[in-house]
XYZ file of C-alpha atoms in Angstrom:
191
model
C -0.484 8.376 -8.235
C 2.033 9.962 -10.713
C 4.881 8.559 -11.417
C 8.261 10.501 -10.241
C 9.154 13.308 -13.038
C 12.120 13.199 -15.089
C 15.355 14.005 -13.777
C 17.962 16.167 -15.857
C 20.906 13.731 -15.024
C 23.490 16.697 -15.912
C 22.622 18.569 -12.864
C 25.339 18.154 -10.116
C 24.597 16.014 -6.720
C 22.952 17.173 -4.463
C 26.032 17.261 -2.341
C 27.796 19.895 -4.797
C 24.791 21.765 -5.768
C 26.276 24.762 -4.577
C 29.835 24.801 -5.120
C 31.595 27.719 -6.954
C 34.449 25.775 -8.114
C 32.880 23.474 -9.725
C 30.701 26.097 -12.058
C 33.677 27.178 -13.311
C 35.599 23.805 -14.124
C 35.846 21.547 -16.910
C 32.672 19.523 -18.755
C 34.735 16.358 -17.876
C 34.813 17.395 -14.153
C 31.661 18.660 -14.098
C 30.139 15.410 -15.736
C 32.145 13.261 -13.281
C 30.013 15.493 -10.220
C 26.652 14.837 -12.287
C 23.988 12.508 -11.210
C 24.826 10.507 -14.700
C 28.068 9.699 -13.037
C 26.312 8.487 -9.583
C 24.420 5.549 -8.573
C 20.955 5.768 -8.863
C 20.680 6.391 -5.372
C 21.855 9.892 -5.913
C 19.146 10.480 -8.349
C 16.380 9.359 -5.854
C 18.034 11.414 -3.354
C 17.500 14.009 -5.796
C 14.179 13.572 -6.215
C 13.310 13.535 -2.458
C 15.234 16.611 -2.291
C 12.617 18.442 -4.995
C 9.644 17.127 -3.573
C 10.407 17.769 -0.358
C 11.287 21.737 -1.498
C 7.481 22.112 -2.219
C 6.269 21.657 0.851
C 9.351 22.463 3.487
C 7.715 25.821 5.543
C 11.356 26.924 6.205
C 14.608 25.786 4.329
C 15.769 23.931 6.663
C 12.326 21.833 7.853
C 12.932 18.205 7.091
C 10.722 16.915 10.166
C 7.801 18.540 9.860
C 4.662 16.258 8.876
C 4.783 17.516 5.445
C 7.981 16.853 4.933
C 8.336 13.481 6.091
C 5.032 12.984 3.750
C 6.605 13.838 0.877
C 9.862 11.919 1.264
C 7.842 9.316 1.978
C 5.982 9.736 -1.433
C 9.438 10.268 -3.244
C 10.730 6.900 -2.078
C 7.429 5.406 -2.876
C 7.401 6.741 -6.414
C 11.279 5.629 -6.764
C 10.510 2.231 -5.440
C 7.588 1.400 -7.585
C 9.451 2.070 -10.674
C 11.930 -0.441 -9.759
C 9.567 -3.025 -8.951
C 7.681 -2.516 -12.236
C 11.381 -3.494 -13.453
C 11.389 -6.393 -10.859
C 8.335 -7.524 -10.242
C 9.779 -10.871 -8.379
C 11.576 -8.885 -5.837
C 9.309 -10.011 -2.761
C 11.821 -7.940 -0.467
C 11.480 -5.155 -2.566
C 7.580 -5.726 -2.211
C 7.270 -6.394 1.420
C 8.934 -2.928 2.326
C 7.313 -0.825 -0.552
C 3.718 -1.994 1.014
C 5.205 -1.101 4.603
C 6.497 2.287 3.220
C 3.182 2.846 1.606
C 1.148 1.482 5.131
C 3.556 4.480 7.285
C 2.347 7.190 4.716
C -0.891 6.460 5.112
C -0.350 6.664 8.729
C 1.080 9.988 8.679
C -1.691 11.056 6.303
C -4.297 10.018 8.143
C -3.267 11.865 11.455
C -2.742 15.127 9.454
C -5.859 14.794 8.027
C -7.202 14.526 11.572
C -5.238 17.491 12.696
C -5.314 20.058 9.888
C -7.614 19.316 6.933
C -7.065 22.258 5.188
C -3.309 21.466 5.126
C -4.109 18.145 4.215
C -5.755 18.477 0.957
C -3.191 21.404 0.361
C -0.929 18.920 0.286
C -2.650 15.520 -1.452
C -2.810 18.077 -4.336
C 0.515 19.571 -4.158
C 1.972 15.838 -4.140
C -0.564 14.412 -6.473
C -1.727 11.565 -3.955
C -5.219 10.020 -3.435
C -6.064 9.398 0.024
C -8.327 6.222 0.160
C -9.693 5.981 4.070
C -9.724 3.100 6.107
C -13.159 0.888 6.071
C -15.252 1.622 9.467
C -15.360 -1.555 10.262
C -12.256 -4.092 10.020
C -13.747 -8.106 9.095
C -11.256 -10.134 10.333
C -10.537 -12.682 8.350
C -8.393 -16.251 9.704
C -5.909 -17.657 7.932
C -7.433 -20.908 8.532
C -8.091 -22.678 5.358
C -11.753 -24.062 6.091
C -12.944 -21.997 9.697
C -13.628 -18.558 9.663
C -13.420 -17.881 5.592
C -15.912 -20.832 4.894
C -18.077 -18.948 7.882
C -17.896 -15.686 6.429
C -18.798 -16.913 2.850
C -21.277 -19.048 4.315
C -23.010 -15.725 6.077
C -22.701 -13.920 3.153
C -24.674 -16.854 1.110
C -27.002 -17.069 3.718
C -27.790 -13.179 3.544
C -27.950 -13.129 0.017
C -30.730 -15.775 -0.304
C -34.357 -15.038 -0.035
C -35.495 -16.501 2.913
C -38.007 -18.930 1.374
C -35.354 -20.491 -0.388
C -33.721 -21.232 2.801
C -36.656 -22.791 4.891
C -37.590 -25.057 1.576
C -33.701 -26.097 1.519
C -33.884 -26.861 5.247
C -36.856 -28.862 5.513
C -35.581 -30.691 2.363
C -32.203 -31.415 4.254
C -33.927 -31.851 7.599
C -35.828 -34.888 5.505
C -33.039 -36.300 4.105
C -31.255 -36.005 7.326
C -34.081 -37.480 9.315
C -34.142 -41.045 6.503
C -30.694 -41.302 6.964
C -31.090 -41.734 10.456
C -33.610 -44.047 10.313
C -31.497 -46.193 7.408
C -28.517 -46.171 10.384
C -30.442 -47.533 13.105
C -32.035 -50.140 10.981
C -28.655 -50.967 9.680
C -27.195 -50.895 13.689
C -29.967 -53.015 14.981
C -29.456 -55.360 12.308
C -25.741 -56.261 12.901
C -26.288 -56.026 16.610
C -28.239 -59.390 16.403
């Protein structure tokens, strides 16, 4: 994904984009109504603002499913630049991967719905749509259960199968002394 383009931060806010007085007034007054002025909040409403222009079908459509799309991708874009500054911020993490999860949401039901609309607009945002797997392996967050099943099934799979029977009979061998050693062994401090 690309990162968010570069603002101008002399443009006004968004708030007094369209004021008359202010064309006409001062540099100092029009630098203290710039986003340079503003917290950087501003500026990332900005941004939302001009990707959300590309795609809005009317002027005023802010809930439409590309719309709420590209904010989403906006904030995303804003939000991964200031984790690349912070890399420790887990909150910061935790709500950028929920941000990202919703988005792919949204993109997968209007890929369902409209495709045509849907690549129309992975190109027009410059977003690559990864689908979800067919099939989900669950995976336990027990330390030894499921993960040392699954690797276990995935070793077993991988193997040739005459490897396998050799190993067994070799361990069904060992086994089957071992036995024998503990019965001798139980029989002879039972006496």
């Amino acid at each position: 994904m690309a990162p968010s383009p570069p603002v101008d931060l002399s443009l006004p806010v968004t708030e007094y984009r369209d004021c008359k007085s202010l064309e006409e007034a001062d540099e100092t007054v029009k630098k203290l109504f710039s986003l340079e002025s503003f917290p950087g909040k501003k500026t990332g409403h900005h941004l939302r603002n001009i990707m959300r222009e590309e795609v809005q079908r009317h002027p005023l459509d802010v809930g439409s499913m590309e719309a709420l799309i590209a904010d989403q991708t906006a904030r995303i874009r804003r939000l991964q630049e200031i984790f690349a500054a912070h890399p420790r911020n887990r909150v910061l993490k935790v709500y950028l991967k929920e941000l990202i999860d919703k988005r792919k949401c949204f993109l997968k039901y209007m890929r369902r719905w409209d495709y045509r609309r849907f690549e129309w607009l992975l190109e027009k945002l410059d977003i690559v749509y990864k689908a979800h797997p067919a099939e989900y392996v669950l995976v336990g967050r027990n330390k030894f259960g499921e993960l040392c099943f699954i690797c276990g099934q995935h070793c077993i799979n991988s193997l040739p199968r005459q490897a396998i029977t050799t190993d067994t009979q070799q361990l069904l061998s060992i086994s089957q002394v071992r036995l024998s050693l503990f019965l001798l062994n139980s029989e002879f401090f039972s006496l």
